[in-house]
CSV table of C-alpha atoms in Angstrom, one decimal:
chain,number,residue,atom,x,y,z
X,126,UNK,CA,0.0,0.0,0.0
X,127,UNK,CA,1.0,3.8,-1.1
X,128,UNK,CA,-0.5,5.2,1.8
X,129,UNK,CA,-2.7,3.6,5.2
X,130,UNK,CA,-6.2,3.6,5.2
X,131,UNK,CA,-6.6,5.1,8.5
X,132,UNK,CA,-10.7,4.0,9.9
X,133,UNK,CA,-12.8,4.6,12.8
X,134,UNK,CA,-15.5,2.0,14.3
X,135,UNK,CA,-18.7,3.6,15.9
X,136,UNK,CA,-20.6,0.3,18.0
X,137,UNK,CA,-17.9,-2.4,19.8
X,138,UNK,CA,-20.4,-5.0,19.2
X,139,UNK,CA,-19.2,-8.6,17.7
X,140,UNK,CA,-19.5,-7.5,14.1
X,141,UNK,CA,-16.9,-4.5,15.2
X,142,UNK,CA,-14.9,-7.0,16.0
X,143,UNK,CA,-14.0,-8.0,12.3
X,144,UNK,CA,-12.5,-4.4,11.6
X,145,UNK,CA,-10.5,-4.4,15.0
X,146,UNK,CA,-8.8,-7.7,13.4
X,147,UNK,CA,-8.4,-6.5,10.2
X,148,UNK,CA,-6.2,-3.5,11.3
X,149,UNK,CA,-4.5,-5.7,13.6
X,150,UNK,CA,-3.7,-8.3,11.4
X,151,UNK,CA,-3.0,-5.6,8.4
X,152,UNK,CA,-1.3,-3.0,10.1
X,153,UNK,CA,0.8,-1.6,6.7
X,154,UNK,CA,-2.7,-1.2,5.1
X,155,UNK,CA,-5.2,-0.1,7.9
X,156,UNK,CA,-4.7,2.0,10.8
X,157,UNK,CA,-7.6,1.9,13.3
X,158,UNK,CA,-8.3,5.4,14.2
X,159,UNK,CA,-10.8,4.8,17.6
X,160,UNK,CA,-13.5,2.5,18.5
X,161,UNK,CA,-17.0,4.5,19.9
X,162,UNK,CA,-18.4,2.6,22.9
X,163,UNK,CA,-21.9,3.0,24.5
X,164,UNK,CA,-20.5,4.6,28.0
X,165,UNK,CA,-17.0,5.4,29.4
X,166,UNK,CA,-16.8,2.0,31.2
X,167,UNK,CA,-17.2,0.0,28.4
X,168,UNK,CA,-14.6,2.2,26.6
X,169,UNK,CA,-11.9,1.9,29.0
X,170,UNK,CA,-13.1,-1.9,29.2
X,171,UNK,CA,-12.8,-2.3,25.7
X,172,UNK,CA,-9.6,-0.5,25.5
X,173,UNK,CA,-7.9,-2.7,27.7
X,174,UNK,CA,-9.0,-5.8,26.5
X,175,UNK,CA,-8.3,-5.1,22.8
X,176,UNK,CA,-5.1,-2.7,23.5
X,177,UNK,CA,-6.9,0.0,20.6
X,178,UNK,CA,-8.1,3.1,21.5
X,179,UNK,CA,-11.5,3.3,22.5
X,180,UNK,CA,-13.9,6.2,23.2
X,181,UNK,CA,-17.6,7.0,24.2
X,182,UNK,CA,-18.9,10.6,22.3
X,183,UNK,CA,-18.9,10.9,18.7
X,184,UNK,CA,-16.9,14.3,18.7
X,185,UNK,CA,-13.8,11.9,20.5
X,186,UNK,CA,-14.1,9.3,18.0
X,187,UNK,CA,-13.6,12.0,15.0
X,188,UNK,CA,-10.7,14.2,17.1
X,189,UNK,CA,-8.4,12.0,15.3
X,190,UNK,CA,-9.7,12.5,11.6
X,191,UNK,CA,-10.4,9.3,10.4
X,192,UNK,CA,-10.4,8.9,6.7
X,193,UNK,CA,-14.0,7.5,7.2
X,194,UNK,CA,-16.0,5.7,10.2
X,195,UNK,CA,-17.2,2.5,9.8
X,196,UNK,CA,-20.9,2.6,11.5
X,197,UNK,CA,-21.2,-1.1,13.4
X,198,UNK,CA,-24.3,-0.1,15.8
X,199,UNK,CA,-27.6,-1.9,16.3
X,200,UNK,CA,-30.3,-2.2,13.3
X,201,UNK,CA,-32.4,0.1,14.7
X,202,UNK,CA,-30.0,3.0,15.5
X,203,UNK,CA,-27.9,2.4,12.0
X,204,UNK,CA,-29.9,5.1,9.8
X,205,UNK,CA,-29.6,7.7,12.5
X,206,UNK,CA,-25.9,7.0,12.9
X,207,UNK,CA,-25.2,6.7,9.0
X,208,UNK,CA,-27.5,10.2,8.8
X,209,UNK,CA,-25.9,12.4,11.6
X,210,UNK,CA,-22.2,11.4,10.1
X,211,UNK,CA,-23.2,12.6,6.7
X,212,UNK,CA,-24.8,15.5,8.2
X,213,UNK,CA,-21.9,16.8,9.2
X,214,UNK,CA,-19.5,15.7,6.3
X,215,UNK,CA,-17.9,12.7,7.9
X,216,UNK,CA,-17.7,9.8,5.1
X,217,UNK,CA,-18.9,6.4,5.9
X,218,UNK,CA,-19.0,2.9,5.8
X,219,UNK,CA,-22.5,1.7,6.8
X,220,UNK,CA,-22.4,-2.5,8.1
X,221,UNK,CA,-25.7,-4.0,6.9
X,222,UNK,CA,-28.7,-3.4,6.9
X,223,UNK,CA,-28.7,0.6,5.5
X,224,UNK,CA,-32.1,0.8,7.3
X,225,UNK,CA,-35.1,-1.9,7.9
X,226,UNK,CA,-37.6,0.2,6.2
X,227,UNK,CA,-38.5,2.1,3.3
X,228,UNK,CA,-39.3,5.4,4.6
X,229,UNK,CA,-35.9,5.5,6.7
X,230,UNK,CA,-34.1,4.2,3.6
X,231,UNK,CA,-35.6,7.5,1.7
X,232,UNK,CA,-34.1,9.8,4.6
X,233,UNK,CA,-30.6,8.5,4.6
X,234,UNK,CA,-30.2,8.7,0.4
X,235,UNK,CA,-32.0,12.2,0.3
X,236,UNK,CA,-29.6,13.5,2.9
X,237,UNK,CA,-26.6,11.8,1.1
X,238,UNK,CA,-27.9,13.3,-1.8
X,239,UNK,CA,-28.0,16.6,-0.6
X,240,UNK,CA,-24.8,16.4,0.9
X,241,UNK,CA,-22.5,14.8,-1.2
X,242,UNK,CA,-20.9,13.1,1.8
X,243,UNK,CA,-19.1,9.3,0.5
X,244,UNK,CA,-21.2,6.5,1.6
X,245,UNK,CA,-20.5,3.0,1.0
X,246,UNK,CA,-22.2,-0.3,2.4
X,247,UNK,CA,-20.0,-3.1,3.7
X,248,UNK,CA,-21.7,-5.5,1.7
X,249,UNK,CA,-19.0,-8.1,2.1
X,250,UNK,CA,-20.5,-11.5,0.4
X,251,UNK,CA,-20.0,-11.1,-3.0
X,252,UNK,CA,-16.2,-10.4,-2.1
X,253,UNK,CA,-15.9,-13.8,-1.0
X,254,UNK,CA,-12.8,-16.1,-2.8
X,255,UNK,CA,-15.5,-18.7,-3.4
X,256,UNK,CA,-18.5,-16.0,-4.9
X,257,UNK,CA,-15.9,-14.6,-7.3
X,258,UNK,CA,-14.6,-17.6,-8.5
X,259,UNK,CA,-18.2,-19.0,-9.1
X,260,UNK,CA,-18.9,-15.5,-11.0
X,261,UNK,CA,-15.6,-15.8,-12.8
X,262,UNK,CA,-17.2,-19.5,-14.0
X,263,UNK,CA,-20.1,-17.3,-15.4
X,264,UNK,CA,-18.2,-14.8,-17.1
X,265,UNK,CA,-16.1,-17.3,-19.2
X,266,UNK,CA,-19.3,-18.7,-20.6
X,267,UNK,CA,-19.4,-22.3,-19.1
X,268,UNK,CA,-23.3,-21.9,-17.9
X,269,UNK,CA,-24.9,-20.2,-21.5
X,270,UNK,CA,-27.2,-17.7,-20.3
X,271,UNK,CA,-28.1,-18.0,-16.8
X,272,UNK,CA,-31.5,-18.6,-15.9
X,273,UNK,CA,-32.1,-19.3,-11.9
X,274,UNK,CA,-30.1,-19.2,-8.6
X,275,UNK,CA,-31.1,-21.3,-5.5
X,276,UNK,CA,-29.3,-19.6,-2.9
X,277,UNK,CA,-29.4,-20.8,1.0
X,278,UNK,CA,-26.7,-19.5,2.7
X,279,UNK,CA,-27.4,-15.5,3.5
X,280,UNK,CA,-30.0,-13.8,5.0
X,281,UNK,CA,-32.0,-10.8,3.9
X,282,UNK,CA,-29.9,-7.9,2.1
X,283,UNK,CA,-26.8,-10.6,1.5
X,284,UNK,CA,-29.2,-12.7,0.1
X,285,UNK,CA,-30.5,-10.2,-2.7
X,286,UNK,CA,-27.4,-9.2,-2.9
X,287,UNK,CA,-25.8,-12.2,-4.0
X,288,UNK,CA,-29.0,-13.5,-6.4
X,289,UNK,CA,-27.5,-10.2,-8.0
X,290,UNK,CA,-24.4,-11.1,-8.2
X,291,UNK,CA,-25.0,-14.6,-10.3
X,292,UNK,CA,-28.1,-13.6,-12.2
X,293,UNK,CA,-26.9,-9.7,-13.0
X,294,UNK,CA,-31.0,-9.6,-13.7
X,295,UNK,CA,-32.9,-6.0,-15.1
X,296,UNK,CA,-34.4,-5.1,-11.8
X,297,UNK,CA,-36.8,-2.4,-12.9
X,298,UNK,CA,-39.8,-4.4,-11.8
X,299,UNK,CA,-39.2,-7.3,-9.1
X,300,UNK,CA,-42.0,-9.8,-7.6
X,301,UNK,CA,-41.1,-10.9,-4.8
X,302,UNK,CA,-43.7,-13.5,-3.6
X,303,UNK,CA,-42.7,-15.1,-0.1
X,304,UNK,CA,-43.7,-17.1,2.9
X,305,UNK,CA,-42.5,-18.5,6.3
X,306,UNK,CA,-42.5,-21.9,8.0
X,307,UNK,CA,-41.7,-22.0,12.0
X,308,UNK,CA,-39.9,-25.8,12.9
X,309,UNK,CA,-38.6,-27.1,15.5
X,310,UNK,CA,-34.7,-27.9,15.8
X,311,UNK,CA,-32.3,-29.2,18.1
X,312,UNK,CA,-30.1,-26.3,19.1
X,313,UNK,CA,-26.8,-27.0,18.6
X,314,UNK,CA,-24.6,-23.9,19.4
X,315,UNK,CA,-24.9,-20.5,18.5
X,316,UNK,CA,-22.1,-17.7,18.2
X,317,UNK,CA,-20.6,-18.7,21.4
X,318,UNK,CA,-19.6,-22.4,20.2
X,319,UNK,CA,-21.4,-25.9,20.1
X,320,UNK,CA,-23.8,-27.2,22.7
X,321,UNK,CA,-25.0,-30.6,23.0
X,322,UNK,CA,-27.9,-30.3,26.0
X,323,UNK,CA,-30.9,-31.8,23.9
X,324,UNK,CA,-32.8,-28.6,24.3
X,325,UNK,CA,-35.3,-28.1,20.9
X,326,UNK,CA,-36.0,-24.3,19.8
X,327,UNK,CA,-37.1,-23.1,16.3
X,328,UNK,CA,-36.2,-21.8,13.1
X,329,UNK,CA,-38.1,-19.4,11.0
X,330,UNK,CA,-37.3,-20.1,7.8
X,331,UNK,CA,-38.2,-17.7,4.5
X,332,UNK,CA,-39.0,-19.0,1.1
X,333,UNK,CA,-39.2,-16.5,-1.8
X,334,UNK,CA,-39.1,-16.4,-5.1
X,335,UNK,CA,-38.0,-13.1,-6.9
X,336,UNK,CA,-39.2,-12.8,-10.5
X,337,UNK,CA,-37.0,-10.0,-12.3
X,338,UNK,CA,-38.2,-8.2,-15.4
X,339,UNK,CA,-35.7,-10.3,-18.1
X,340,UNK,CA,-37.2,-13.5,-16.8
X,341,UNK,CA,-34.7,-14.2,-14.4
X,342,UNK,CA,-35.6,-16.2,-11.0
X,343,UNK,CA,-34.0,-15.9,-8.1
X,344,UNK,CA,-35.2,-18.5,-5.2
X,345,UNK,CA,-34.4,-17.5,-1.6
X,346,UNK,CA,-34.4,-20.3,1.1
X,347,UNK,CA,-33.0,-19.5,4.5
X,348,UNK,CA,-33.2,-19.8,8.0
X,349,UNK,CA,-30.8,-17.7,10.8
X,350,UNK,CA,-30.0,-21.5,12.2
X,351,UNK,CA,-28.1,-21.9,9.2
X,352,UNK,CA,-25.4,-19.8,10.4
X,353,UNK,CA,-24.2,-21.4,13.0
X,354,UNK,CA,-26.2,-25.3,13.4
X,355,UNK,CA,-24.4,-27.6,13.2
X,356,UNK,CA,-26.8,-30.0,11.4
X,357,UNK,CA,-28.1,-27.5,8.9
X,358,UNK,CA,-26.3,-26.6,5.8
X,359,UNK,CA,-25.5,-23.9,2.7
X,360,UNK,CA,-25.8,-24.5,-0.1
X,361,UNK,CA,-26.0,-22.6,-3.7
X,362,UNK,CA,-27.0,-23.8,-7.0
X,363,UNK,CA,-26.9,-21.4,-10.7
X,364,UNK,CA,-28.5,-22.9,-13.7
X,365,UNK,CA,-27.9,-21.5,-17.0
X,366,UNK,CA,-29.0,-23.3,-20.7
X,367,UNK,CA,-25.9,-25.1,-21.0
X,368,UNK,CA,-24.5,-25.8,-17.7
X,369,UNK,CA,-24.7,-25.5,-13.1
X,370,UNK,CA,-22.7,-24.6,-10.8
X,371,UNK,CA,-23.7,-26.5,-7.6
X,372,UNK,CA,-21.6,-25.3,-4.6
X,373,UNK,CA,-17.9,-25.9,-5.8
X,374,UNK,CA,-19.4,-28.6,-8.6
X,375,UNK,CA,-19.3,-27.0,-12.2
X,376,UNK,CA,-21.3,-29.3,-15.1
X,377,UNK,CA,-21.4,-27.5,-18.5
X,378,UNK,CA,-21.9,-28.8,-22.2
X,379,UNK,CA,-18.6,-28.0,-24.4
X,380,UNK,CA,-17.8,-26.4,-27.9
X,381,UNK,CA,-18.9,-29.6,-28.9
X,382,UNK,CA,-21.8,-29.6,-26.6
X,383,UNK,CA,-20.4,-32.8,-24.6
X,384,UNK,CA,-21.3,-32.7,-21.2
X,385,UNK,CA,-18.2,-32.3,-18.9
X,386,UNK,CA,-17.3,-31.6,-15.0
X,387,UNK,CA,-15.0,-29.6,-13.0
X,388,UNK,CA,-14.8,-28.1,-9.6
X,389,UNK,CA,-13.2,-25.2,-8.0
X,390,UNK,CA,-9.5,-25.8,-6.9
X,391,UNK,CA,-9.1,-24.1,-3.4
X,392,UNK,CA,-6.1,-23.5,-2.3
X,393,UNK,CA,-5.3,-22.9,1.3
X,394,UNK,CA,-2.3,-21.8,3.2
X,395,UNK,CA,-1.5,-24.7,4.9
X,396,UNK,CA,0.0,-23.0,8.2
X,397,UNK,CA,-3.5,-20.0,8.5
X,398,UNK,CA,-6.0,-21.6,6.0
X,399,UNK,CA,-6.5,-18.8,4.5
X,400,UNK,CA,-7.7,-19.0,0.7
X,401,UNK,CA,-4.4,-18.3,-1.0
X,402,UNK,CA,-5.9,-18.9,-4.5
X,403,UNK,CA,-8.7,-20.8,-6.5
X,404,UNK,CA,-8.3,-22.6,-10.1
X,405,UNK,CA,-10.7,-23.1,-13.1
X,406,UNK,CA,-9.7,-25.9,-15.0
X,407,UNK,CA,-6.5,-24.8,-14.5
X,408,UNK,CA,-6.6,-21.0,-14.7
X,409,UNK,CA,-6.6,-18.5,-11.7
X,410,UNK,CA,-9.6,-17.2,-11.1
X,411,UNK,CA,-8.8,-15.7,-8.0
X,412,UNK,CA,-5.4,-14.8,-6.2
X,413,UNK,CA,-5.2,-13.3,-2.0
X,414,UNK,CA,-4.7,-9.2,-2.5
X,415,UNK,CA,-3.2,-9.8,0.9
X,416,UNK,CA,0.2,-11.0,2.5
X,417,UNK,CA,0.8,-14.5,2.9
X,418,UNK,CA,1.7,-14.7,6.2
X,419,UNK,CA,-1.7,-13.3,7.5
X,420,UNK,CA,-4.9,-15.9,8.7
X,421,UNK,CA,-8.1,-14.3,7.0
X,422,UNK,CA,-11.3,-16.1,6.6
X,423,UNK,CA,-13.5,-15.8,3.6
X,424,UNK,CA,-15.3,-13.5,5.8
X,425,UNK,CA,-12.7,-11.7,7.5
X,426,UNK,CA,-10.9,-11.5,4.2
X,427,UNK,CA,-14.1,-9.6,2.6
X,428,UNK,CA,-14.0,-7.5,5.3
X,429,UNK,CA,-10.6,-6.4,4.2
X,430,UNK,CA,-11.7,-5.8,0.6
X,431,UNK,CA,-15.0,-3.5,1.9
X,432,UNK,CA,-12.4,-1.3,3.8
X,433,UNK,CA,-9.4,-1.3,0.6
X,434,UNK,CA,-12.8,-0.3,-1.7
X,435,UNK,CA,-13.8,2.4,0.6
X,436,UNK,CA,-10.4,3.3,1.4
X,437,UNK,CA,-9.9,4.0,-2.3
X,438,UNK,CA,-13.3,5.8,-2.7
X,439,UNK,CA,-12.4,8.7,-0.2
X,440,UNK,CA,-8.4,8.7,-1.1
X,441,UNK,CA,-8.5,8.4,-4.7
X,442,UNK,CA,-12.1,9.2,-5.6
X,443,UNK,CA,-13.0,5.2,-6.5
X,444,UNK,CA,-16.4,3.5,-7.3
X,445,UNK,CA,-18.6,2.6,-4.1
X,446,UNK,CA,-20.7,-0.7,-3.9
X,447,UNK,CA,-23.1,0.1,-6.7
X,448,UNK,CA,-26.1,-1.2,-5.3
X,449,UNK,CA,-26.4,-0.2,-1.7
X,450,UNK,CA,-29.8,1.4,-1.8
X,451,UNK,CA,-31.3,-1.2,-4.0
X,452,UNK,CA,-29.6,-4.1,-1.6
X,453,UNK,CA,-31.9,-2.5,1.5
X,454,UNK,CA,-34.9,-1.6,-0.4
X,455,UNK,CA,-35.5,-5.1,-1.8
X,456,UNK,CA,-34.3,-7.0,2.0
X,457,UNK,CA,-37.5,-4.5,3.0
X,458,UNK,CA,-39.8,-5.8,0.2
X,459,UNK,CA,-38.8,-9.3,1.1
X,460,UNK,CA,-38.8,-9.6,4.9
X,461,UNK,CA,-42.0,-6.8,5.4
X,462,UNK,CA,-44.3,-6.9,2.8
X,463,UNK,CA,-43.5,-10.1,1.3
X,464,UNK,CA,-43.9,-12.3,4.0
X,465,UNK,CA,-46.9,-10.4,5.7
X,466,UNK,CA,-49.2,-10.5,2.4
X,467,UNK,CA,-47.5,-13.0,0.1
X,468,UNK,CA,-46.5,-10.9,-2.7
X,469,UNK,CA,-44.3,-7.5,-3.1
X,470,UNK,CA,-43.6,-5.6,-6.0
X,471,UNK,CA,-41.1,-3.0,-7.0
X,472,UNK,CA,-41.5,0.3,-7.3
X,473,UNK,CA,-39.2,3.2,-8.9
X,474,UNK,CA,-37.8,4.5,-6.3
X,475,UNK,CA,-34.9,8.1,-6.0
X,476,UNK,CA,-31.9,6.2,-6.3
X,477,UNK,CA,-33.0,4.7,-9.4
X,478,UNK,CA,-33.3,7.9,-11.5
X,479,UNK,CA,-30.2,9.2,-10.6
């Protein structure tokens, strides 16, 4: 890197977590300006136990000058958080979700708008090794035109976001047509590790279909227990006329329409596990923008990519994540009207005419 990206957090919550770990485990690319805690205590707790600097009014977080704050605070209170920072100039990264409803959505794009304050969303799944590499399948033609995704593996505004990402659809009308099923499960852990007391709970899990205006489907399928059960699954699956990808499975029909099969070649550091690189039948798809010495997940390692992109935005005047306002407005559609009457429908909405 030329020069750090220097960040603030607002929220020390477990998503806040990620960023604390990428500017430790980065610390030539990031530079982790301040973390904003609910009350003093939890500063100086926080402080201590993560050795960063830590702080509980928004005017201490910002003494330093960030290059932009990274807002990691409860659903509810994210609008208002992203708002007042543009308000007053400050460019952000928002974590997910934007805002949980339409009206609220509105607020924060007409006050961007007005302002012309940077805002990005941290909209970190299609930055995944594994995403890209299935995309990068796509774009070299093995799957014809693609038709469908089945995607199980991301909730709400990752999971629109990533139907966008392997259909690349004409979203100016959307159906979304949904419903929910409560079961029961055995609980087997949650974010704190594995149990194994017998207890059952439930899941809630929402179907959906989304029917774009090019004819594309897109077929939503997930339940919250997915992300950490340990006897539930992900799973994805993108048809196109000549060929699927089915998690890391690829079958496609050749020049000579013969029917042949691949899969994704992973590589992993052996020493972090970390996703060094991935192969297509013999061609890198994908190669780690990051040192090889440092252990990144596929989430962690997204994480990294959301900061370099915003990083880039307020240094150098880059691209943001195209599609933040449409990623929020449709998780709305789906998980409000969707699910409480069966069937939503798109409207046009500011961001689109702009």
């Amino acid at each position: 890197m030329s020069e750090k990206i220097r960040f603030a957090v607002a929220g020390s919550g477990w998503r806040a977590l990620f960023y604390v770990r990428a500017a430790r485990r980065l610390p030539d690319w990031f530079e982790l300006t301040g973390v904003l805690c609910h009350t003093r205590e939890k500063a100086h707790a926080f402080a201590r136990e993560h050795g960063v600097k830590a702080v509980s009014s928004l005017e201490a977080l910002l003494e330093d000058a960030p290059d932009f704050v990274v807002t990691c605070v409860r659903k509810a209170d994210m609008a208002g958080m992203v708002t007042q920072l543009l308000a007053m100039g400050v460019p952000v990264l928002s974590e997910t979700p934007l805002a949980t409803d339409v009206n609220t959505l509105r607020s924060v794009y007409e006050t961007q708008r007005r302002t012309g304050t940077p805002l990005d969303l941290a909209e970190q799944y299609a930055l995944y090794p594994t995403h890209r590499a299935r995309r990068a399948a796509i774009d070299r033609g093995l799957l014809g035109e693609v038709v469908s995704c089945w995607l199980s593996l991301a909730h709400d505004y990752h999971g629109v976001s990533l139907l966008r990402h392997y259909l690349r659809p004409d979203e100016r009308r959307v159906e979304i047509r949904a419903r929910q099923m409560n079961t029961p499960i055995l609980v087997t852990g949650g974010r704190g590790g594995l149990t194994a007391d017998g207890e059952t709970g439930y899941e809630i899990r929402t179907l959906a279909e989304l029917a774009y205006a090019d004819g594309r489907r897109g077929l939503y399928d997930f339940s919250g227990t997915q992300y950490h059960s340990a006897i539930r699954s992900n799973h994805i699956r993108v048809l196109g006329t000549r060929g699927e990808i089915f998690d890391d499975d690829i079958r496609y029909a050749d020049g000579n329409s013969r029917p042949q099969q691949t899969r994704l070649d992973v590589r992993r550091d052996r020493m972090t596990g970390t996703i060094r690189a991935i192969y297509l039948l013999g061609e890198e798809v994908y190669r780690c923008p990051f040192p090889a010495d440092v252990m990144l997940d596929e989430d962690e390692t997204a994480v990294a990519l959301t900061l370099l992109r915003m990083g880039r935005e307020t240094l150098h005047g880059g691209a943001p994540y195209p599609d933040l306002y449409r990623d929020a407005y449709l998780s709305c559609l789906l998980t409000g009207e969707a699910v409480r009457s069966g069937l939503a429908v798109t409207q046009t909405m500011p961001w689109d005419e702009t």
